[in-house]
Short mmCIF file of C-alpha atoms in Angstrom, two decimals:
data_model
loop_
_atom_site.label_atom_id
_atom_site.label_comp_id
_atom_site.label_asym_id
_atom_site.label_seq_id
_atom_site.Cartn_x
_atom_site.Cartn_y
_atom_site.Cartn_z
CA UNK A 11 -39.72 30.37 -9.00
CA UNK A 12 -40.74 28.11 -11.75
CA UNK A 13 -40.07 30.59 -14.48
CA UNK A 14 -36.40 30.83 -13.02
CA UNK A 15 -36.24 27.09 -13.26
CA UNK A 16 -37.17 27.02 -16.55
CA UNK A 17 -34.94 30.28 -17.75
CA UNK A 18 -31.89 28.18 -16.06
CA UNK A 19 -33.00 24.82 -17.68
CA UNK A 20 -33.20 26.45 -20.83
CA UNK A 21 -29.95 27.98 -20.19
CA UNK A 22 -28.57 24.39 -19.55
CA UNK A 23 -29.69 23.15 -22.47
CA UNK A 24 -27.78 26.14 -24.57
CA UNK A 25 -24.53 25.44 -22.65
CA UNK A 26 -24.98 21.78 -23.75
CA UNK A 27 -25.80 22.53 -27.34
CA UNK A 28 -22.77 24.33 -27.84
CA UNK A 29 -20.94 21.98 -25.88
CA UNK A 30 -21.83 19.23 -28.32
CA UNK A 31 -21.48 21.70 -31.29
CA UNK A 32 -17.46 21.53 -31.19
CA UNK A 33 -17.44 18.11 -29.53
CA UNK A 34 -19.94 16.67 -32.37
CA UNK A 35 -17.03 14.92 -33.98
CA UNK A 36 -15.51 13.41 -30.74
CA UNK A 37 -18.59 11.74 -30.35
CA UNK A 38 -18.38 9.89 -33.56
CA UNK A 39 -15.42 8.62 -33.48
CA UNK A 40 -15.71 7.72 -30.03
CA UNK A 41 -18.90 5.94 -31.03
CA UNK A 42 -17.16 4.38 -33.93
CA UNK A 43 -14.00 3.28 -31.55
CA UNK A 44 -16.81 1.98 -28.66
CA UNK A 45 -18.33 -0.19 -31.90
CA UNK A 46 -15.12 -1.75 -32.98
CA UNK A 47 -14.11 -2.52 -29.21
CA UNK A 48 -17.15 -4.30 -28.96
CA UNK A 49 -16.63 -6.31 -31.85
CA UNK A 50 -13.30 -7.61 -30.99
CA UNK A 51 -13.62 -7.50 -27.14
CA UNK A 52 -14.21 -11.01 -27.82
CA UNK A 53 -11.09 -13.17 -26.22
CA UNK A 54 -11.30 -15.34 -29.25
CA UNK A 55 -10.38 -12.70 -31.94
CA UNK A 56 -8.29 -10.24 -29.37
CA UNK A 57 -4.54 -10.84 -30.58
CA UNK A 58 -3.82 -9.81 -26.78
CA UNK A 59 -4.77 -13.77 -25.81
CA UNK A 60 -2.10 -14.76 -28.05
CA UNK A 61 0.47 -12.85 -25.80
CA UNK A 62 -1.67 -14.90 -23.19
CA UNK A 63 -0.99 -18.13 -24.52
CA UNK A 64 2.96 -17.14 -24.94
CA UNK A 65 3.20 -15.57 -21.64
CA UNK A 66 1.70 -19.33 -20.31
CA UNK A 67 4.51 -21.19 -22.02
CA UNK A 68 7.35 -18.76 -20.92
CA UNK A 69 6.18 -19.42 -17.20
CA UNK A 70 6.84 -23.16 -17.50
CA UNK A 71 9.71 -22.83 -19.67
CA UNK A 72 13.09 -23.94 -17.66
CA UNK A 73 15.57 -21.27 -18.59
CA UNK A 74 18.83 -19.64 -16.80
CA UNK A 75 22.09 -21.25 -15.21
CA UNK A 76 19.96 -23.09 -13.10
CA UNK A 77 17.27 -24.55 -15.66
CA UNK A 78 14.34 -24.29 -14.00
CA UNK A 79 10.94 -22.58 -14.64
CA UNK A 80 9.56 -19.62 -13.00
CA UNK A 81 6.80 -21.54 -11.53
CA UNK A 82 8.36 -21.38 -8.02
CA UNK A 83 7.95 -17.54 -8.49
CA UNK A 84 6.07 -15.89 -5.44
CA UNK A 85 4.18 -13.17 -6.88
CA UNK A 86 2.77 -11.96 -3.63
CA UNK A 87 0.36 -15.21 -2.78
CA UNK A 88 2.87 -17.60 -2.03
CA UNK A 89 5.09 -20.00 -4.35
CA UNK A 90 3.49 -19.91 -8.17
CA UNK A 91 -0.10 -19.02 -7.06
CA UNK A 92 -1.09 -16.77 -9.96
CA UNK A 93 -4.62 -16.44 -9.53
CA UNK A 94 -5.41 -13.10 -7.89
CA UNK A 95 -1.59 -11.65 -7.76
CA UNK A 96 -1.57 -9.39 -10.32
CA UNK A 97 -4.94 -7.45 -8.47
CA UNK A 98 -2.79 -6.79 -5.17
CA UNK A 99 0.31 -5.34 -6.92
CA UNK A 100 2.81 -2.99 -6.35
CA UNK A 101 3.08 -4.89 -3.07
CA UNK A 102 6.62 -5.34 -0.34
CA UNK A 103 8.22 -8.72 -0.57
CA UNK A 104 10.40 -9.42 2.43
CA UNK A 105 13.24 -11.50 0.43
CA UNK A 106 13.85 -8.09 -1.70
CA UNK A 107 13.06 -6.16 1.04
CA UNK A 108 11.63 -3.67 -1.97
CA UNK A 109 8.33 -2.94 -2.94
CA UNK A 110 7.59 -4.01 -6.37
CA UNK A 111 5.12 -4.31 -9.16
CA UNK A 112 4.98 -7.14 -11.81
CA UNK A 113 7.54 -6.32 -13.98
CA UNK A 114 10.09 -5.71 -11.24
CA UNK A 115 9.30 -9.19 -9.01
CA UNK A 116 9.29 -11.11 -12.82
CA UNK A 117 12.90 -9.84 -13.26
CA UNK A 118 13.80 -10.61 -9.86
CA UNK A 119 12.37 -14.15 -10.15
CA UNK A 120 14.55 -14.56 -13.22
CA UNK A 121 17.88 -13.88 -11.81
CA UNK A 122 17.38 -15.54 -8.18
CA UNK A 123 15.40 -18.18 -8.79
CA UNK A 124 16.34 -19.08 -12.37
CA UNK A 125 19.73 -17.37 -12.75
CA UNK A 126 18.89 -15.57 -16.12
CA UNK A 127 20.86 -12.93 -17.24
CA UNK A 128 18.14 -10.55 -17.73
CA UNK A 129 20.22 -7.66 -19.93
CA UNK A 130 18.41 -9.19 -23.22
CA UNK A 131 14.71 -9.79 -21.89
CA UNK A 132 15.00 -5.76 -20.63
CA UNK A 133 16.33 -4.94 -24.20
CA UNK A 134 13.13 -6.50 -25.49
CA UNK A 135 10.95 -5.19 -22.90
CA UNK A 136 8.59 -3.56 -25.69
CA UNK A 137 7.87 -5.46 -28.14
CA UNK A 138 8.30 -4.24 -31.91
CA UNK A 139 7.94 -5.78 -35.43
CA UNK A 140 9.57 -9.10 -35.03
CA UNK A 141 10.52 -8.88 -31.66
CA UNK A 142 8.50 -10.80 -29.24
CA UNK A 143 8.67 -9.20 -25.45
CA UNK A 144 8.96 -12.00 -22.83
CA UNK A 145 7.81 -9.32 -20.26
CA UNK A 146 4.98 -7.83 -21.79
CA UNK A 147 3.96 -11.85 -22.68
CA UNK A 148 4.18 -12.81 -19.17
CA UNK A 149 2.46 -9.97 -17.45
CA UNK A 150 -0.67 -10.55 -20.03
CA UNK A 151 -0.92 -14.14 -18.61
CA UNK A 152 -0.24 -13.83 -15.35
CA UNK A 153 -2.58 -10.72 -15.35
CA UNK A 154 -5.49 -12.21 -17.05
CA UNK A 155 -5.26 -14.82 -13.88
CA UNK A 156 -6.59 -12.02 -11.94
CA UNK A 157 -10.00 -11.18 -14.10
CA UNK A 158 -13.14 -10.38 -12.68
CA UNK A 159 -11.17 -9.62 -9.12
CA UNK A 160 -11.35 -6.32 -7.26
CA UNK A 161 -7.97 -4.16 -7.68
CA UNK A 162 -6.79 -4.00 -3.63
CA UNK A 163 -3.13 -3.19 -3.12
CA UNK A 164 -1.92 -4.12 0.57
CA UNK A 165 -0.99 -0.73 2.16
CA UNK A 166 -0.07 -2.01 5.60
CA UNK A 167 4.04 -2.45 5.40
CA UNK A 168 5.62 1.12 5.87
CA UNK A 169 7.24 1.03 2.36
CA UNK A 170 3.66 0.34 0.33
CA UNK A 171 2.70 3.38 2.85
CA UNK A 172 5.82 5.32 1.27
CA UNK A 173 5.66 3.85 -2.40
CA UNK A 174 1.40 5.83 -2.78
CA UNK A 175 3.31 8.76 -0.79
CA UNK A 176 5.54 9.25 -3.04
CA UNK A 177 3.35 8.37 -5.93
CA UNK A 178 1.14 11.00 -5.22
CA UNK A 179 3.76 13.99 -5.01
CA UNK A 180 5.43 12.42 -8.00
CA UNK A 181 1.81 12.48 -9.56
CA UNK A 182 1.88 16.58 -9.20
CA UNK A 183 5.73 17.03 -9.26
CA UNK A 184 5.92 19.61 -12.77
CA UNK A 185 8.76 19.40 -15.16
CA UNK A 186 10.49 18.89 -18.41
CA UNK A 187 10.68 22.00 -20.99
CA UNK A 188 6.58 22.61 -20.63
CA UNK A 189 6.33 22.31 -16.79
CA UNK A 190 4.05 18.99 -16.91
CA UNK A 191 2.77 16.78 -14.33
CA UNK A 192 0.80 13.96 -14.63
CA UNK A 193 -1.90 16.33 -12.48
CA UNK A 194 -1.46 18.78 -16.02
CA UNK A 195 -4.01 16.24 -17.52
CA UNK A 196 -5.70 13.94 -15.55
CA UNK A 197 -6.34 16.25 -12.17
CA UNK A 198 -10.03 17.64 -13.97
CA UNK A 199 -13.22 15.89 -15.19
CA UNK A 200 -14.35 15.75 -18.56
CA UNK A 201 -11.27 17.49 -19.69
CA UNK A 202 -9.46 16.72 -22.75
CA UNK A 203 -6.58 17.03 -25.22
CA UNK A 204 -7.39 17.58 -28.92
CA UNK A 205 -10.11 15.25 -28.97
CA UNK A 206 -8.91 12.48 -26.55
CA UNK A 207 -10.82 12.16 -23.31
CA UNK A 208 -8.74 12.14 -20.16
CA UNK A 209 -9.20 10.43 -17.43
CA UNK A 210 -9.26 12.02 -13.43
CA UNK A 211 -6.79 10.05 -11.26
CA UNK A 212 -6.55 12.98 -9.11
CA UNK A 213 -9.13 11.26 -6.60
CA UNK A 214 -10.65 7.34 -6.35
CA UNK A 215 -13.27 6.23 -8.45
CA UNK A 216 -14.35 5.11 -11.57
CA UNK A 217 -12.48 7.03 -13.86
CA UNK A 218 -8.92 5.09 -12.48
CA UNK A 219 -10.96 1.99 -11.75
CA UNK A 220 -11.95 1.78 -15.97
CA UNK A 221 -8.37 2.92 -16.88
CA UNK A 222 -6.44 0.74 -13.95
CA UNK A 223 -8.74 -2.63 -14.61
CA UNK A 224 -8.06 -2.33 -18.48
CA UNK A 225 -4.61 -2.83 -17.90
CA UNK A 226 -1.96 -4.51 -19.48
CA UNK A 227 -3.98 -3.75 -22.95
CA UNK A 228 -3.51 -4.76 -26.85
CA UNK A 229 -3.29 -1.30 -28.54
CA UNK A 230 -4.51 -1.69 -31.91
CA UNK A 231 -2.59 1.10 -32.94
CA UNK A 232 0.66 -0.20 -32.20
CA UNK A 233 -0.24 -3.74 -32.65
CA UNK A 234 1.09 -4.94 -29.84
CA UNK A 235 0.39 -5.48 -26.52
CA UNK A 236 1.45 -3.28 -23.77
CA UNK A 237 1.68 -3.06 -19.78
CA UNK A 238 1.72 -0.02 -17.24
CA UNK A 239 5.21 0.24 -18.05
CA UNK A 240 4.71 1.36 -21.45
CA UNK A 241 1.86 3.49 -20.84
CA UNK A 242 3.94 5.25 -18.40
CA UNK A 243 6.88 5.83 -20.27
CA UNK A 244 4.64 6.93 -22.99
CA UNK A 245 3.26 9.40 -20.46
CA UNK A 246 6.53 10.73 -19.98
CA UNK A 247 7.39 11.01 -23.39
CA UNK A 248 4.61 13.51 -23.94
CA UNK A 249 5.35 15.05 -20.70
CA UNK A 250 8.91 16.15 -22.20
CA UNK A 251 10.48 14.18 -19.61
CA UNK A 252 13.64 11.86 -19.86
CA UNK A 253 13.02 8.74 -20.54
CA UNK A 254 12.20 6.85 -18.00
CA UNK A 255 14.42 3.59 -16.46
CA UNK A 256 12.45 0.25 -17.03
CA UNK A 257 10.89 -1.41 -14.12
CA UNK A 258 12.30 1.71 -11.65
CA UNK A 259 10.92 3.07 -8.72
CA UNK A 260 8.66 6.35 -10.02
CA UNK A 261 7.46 4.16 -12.41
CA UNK A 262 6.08 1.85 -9.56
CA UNK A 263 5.15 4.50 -7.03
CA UNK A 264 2.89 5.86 -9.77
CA UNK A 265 1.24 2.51 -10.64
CA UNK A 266 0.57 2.17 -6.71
CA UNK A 267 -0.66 5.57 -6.06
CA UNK A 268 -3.25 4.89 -9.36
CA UNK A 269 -4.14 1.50 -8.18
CA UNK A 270 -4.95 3.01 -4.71
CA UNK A 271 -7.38 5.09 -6.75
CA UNK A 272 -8.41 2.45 -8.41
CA UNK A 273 -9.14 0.10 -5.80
CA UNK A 274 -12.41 -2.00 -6.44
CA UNK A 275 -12.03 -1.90 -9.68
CA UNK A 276 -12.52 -4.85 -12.21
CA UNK A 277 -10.18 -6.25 -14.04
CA UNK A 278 -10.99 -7.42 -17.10
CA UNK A 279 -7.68 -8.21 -19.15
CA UNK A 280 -6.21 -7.98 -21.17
CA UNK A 281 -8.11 -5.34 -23.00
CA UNK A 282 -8.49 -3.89 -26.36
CA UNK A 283 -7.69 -0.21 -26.79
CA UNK A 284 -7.06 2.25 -30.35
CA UNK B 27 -9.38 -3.01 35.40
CA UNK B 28 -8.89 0.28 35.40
CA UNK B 29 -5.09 -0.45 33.96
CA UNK B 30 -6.97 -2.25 31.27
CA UNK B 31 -8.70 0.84 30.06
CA UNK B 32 -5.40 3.15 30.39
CA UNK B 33 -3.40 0.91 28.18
CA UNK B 34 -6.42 0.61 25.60
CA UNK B 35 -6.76 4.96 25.88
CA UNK B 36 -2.37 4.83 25.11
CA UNK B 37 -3.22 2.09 22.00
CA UNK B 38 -6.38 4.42 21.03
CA UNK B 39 -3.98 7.52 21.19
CA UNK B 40 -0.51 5.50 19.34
CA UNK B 41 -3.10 4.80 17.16
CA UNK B 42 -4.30 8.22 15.95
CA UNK B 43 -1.22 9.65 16.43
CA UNK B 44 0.15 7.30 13.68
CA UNK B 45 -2.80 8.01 11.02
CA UNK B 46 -2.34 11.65 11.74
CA UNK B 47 2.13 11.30 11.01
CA UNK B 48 0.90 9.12 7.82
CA UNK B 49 -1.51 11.71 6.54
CA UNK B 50 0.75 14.34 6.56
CA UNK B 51 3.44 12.20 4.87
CA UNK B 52 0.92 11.64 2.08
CA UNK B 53 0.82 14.92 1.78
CA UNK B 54 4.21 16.27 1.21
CA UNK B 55 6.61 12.83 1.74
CA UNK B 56 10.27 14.26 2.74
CA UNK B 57 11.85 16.23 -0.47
CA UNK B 58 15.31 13.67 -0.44
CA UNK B 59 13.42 10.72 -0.40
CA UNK B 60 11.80 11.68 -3.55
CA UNK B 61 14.86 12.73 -5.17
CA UNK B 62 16.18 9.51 -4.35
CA UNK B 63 13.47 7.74 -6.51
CA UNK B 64 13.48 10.45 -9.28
CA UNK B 65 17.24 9.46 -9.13
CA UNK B 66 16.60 5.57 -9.74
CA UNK B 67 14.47 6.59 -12.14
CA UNK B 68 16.21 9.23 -14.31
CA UNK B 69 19.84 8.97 -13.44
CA UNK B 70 20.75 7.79 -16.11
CA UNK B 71 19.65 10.47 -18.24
CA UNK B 72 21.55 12.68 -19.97
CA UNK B 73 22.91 15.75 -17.63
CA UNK B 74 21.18 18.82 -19.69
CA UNK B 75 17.63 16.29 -19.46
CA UNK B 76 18.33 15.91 -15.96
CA UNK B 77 18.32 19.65 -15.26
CA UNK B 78 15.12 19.68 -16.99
CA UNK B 79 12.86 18.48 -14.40
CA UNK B 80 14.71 19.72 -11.47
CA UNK B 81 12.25 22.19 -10.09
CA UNK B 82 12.73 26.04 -9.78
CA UNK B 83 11.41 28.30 -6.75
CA UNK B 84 8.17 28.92 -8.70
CA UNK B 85 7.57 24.91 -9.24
CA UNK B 86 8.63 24.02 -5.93
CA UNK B 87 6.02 25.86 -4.66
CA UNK B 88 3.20 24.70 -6.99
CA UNK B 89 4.31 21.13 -6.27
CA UNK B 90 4.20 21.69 -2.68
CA UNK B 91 0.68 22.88 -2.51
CA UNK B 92 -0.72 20.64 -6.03
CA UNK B 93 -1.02 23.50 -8.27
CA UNK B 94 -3.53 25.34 -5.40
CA UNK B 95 -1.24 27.97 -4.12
CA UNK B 96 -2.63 30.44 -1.22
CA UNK B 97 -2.49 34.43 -2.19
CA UNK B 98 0.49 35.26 -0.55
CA UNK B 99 2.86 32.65 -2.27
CA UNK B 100 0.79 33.48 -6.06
CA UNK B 101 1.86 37.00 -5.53
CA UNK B 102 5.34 36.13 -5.09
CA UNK B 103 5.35 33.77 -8.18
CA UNK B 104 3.73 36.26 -10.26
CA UNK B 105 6.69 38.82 -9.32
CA UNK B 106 8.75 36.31 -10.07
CA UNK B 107 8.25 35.28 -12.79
CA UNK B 108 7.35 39.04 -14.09
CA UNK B 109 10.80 39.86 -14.01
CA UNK B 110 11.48 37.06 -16.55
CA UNK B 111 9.47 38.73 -19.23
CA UNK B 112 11.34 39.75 -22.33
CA UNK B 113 9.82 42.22 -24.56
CA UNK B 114 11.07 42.87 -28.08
CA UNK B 115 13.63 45.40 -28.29
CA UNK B 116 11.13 46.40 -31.43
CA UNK B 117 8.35 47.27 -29.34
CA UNK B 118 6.38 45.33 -31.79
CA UNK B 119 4.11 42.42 -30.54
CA UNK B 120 2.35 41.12 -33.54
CA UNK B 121 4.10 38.62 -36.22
CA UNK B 122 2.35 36.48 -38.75
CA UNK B 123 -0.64 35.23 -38.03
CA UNK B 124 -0.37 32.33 -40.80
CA UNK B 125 2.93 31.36 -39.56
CA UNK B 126 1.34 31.57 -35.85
CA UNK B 127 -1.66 28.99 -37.30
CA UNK B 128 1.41 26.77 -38.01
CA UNK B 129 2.83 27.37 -34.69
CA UNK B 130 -0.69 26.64 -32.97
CA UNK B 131 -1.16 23.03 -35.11
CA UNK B 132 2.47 21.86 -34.25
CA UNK B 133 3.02 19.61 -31.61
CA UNK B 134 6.66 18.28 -32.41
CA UNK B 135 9.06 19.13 -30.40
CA UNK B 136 10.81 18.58 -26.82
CA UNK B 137 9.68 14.57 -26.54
CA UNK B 138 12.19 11.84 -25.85
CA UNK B 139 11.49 10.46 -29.12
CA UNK B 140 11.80 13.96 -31.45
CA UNK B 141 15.45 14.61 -33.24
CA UNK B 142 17.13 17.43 -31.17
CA UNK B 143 16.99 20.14 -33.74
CA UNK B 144 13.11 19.72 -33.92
CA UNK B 145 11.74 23.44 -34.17
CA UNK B 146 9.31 23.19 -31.39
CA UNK B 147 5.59 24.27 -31.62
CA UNK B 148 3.13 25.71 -29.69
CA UNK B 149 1.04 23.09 -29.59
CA UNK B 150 -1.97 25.22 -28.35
CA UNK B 151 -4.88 22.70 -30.00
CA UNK B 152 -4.31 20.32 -27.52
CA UNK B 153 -5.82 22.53 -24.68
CA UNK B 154 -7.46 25.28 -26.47
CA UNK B 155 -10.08 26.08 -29.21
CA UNK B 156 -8.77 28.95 -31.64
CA UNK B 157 -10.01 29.26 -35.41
CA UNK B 158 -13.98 28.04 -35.85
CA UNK B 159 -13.35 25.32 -38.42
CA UNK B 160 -10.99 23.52 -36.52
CA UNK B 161 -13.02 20.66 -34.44
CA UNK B 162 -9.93 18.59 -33.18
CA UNK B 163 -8.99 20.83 -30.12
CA UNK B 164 -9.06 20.73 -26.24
CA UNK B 165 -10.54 21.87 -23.29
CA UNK B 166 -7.72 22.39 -20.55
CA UNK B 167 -7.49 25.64 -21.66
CA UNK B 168 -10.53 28.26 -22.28
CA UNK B 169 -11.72 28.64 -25.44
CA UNK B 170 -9.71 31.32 -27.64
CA UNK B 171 -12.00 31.69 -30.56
CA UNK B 172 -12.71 35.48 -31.41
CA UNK B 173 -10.04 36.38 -28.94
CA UNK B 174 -8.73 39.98 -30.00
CA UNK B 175 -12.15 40.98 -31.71
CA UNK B 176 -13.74 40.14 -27.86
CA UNK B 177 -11.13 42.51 -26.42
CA UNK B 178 -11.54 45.00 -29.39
CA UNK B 179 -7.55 44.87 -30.49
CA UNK B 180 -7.05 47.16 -27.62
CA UNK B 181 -3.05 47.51 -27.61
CA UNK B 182 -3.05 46.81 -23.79
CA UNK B 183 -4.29 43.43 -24.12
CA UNK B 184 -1.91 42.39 -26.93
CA UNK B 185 1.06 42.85 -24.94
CA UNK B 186 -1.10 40.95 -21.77
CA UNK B 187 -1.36 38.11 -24.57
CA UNK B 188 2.70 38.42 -25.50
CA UNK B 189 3.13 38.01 -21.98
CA UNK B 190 1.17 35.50 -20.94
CA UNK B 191 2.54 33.40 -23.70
CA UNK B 192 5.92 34.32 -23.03
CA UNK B 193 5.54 32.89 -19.40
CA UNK B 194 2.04 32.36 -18.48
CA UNK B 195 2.98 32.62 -14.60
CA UNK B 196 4.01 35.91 -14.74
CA UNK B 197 -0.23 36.20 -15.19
CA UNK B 198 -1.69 32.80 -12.88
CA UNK B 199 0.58 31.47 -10.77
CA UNK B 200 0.65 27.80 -11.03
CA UNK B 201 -1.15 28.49 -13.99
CA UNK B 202 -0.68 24.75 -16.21
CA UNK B 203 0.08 26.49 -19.51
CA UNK B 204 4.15 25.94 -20.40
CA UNK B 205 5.96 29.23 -19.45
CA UNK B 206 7.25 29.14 -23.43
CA UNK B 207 9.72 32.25 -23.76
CA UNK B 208 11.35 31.66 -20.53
CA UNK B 209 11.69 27.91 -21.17
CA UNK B 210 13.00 28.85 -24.35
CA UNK B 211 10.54 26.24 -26.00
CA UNK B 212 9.24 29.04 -28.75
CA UNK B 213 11.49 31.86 -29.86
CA UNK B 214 10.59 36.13 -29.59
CA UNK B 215 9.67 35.52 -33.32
CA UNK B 216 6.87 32.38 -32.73
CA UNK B 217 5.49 33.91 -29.74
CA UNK B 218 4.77 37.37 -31.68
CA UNK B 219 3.29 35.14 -34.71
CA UNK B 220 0.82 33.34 -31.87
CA UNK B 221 -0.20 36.58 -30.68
CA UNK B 222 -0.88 37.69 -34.03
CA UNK B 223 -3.11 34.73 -34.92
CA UNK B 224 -5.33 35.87 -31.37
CA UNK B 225 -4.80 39.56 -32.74
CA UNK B 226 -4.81 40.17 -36.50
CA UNK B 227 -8.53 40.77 -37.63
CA UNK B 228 -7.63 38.69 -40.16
CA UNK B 229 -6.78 35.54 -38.72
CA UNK B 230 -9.57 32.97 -38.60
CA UNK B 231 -9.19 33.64 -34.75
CA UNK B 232 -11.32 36.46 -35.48
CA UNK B 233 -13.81 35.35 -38.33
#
C-alpha cells in the first residue's frame, strides 16, 4: 500500500517535471507580467483612471438637440445612480423593452434622453492614436463606481432568462473557416494557446469571476483602454468570424451568460492587463 | 383549510414545472430565435462571411450536444465527413517538411483583420507541441513531438495523419481541430508538407 503511494507520488512528481520542462518559459514571463501588474496596479500611475476622469466629465457634459447631460440616465438603479450599476448588467429595462448591457443603455440614453446623434460616438467606439472613445471613457467611470461589489445580474424577467440562454448556445455554437466556438478555448482547465493561459467559462467560478471582475481593462499593449465589447470582437476576430455589430445582441447575450458565471465576483476596475 | 393546501400543492407544482421548461431552454433555446440574434449581430456582414458560420449537419450536431456527441450520432459524423476526404491523385502523402515547419509557425490567415489573399497557415503551435526547441506552443491539442518515429513511419499511419489533417472529423467527431482540406483553409500541397514535418525522419519532429 505505501510503496504504491509512493511509486504514484513519484510518478506525479515526473508528470509535473516535464510539465514544467516545456512550460518553464511561460512561467517567467508570466512572473515577469504578474511583477509589472503589481507595480502599476496602483490607480495613481494606471493611465486607465485617466479614461476615468474623462468618462466623469462626459457624464455631466450637456450635449445633443436637447442640451442636457446624461445624468438623468437610468442605468438599472434608478435616475443617475451609478454606484453599483455596472455589477448588475446586462439587465431588461422596461422603457426599451430590451435587455441591455452598458454600452447599449449609454447609446440609448444619448439619443432619448439627450437627442445625440450617436453615428460619430459608434465610429469612435475604440479608441486609436488620437482618437479619444466617449464609450470606452464612460464605461471606465461608470464601471469603476461599482468596485469592490459582487458581479449579480438580475435573471428574473423572461428576456435576462433568454439573453444567458442564448448566451450559452452562442458560447458553443462552431463556425467561421476553422469551426471555432468560444467553448474551442475556454471549455478546459489549465489549457492554453501558444503560451497564453485560458481561462474556463464553461462552468461558474473563479476562473470567469478573475476575468469578468477585471473588466473594462487598460491593455498595455494597445495603450488604450478597452471594454467587453472589444474583447469580444477581438474574440471573434481570432475565431475567423465576421466582424461583429457594436453594442448587438450576441455580443450582450455572451457578456450575460459570462457574468452569470461570474457571479460573486469582485470587481476591481478598471484593471491593468499586457 | 384543506383548499389552502391544494392551491399551495398547484403553486408548488406551476412552480417546478416552470424551472423544469427553463432548464431545458438553457439547454438548447429554440434554433430561430438564435438566428435572429446571430442576424442582429452579423447581418451586416458580407454574404460569402455570412455563409461562413452558418452551420453544416456535422456542426449542428456538435452544437446541439456542446461538442459531447453520443456514439450513434459520432458514427454518423465520422461517415460523413469520411466521404469528404480527398486524397492526392499522386498517391503521395509526404511534401516538405521545412515548408510544413513554416506552415506549422503561421498563424495569418482567415481573421477579419488579414488582407483577403493572405496564404493561410496551419497554425498548429497554438494547440500543439511539435519540434523540441520550440517552447512557445499549446496544450489543446496532444503533444506531437516524435510523432512518426513513435509510430515507426509505418505507411498506414501517414495517410491516418493526411487525413486527419485534411478533416480531422472524418477521425473524432466533434473533434475541435479545424477540418483544413475540406474548409479549404490549407491546400493538397500544405497539408502533405504538415504531414511531412510529423513524418520525415528528418524533421525536428523526429530529433
Amino acid at each position: 500500500m505505501r510503496k504504491t503511494v509512493i511509486r504514484s507520488a513519484a510518478a506525479a512528481i515526473l508528470v509535473l517535471c516535464a510539465g514544467s520542462f516545456g512550460s518553464h518559459a511561460q512561467d517567467a514571463s508570466e512572473k515577469e507580467i504578474e511583477r509589472y501588474r503589481e507595480m502599476i496596479s496602483d490607480p495613481m500611475s494606471n493611465p486607465g483612471y485617466l479614461a476615468v476622469d474623462r468618462g466623469e466629465a462626459l457624464w455631466g457634459e450637456a450635449r445633443g438637440t436637447k442640451n442636457v447631460s446624461l445624468e438623468t440616465c437610468n442605468l438599472g438603479l434608478g435616475a443617475g445612480k451609478l454606484e453599483g450599476a455596472f455589477a448588475q448588467l446586462p439587465r431588461y429595462f422596461a422603457d426599451a423593452d430590451k435587455v441591455m448591457d452598458l454600452e447599449q443603455r449609454l447609446l440609448w440614453c444619448m439619443q432619448n434622453i439627450q437627442g445625440l446623434d450617436t453615428k460619430d460616438v459608434i465610429a469612435r467606439r475604440f479608441s486609436g492614436p488620437g482618437r479619444a472613445s466617449d464609450m470606452e471613457d464612460l464605461v471606465a467611470y461608470i464601471a469603476n463606481k461599482s468596485n469592490g461589489m459582487k458581479i449579480d445580474i438580475p435573471l428574473s424577467h423572461p428576456k435576462e432568462q433568454e439573453m444567458v440562454a442564448v448566451g450559452e448556445a452562442l458560447f458553443y455554437r462552431r463556425g467561421g473557416v476553422n469551426d471555432f466556438s468560444c467553448a474551442t478555448c475556454h471549455a478546459d482547465e489549465g489549457k492554453r494557446i501558444r503560451l497564453q493561459g485560458l481561462p474556463n467559462f464553461s462552468k461558474p467560478g473563479k476562473p470567469a469571476q478573475e476575468t469578468m471582475g477585471g473588466w473594462p481593462t487598460y491593455r498595455v499593449s494597445q495603450g488604450a483602454l478597452r471594454t467587453m465589447q472589444h474583447r469580444l470582437w477581438d474574440c471573434f476576430r481570432q475565431q475567423r468570424w465576421p466582424v461583429p455589430e457594436y453594442g448587438s445582441d450576441v455580443i450582450t447575450a455572451l457578456t450575460s451568460f459570462l457574468q452569470k458565471q461570474a457571479a460573486a465576483g469582485e470587481l476591481n476596475v478598471p484593471s491593468i492587463k499586457r | 383549510m384543506k383548499r389552502v393546501l391544494t392551491l399551495a400543492a398547484l403553486v408548488l407544482a406551476a412552480g417546478f414545472s416552470t424551472t423544469a421548461a427553463s432548464a431545458q431552454t438553457a439547454k438548447a433555446p429554440n434554433p430561430a430565435l438564435v438566428d435572429a440574434y446571430m442576424k442582429s449581430t452579423f447581418g451586416k456582414a458580407p454574404p460569402e462571411w455570412q455563409a461562413r458560420i452558418e452551420p453544416d449537419e456535422t456542426l449542428k450536431t456538435c452544437n446541439a450536444y456542446h461538442n459531447e456527441v453520443p456514439s450513434a450520432e459520432a458514427e454518423k459524423i465520422t461517415a460523413r465527413e469520411m466521404a469528404r476526404v480527398v486524397y492526392p491523385a499522386d498517391g503521395k502523402f509526404l511534401g516538405n517538411w521545412k515548408e510544413g515547419a513554416k506552415i506549422a509557425n503561421n498563424g495569418r490567415g482567415g481573421q477579419f483583420s488579414d488582407p483577403p489573399d493572405t496564404v493561410s497557415g496551419g497554425n498548429c503551435y497554438a494547440c500543439h507541441q511539435m519540434e523540441q526547441k520550440e517552447v512557445s506552443y499549446g496544450t489543446l491539442g496532444p503533444s506531437l513531438t516524435n510523432y512518426g518515429k513513435d509510430r515507426k513511419y509505418d505507411p498506414q499511419e501517414i495517410k491516418n495523419a493526411f487525413t486527419k489533417v485534411y478533416d480531422s472529423q472524418a477521425v473524432f467527431a466533434c473533434s475541435n481541430m479545424p477540418r483544413f482540406g475540406v474548409n479549404k483553409v490549407l491546400s493538397e500541397q500544405q497539408i502533405k508538407d504538415i504531414v511531412a514535418f510529423l513524418f520525415d525522419p528528418e524533421s525536428p519532429v523526429n530529433k
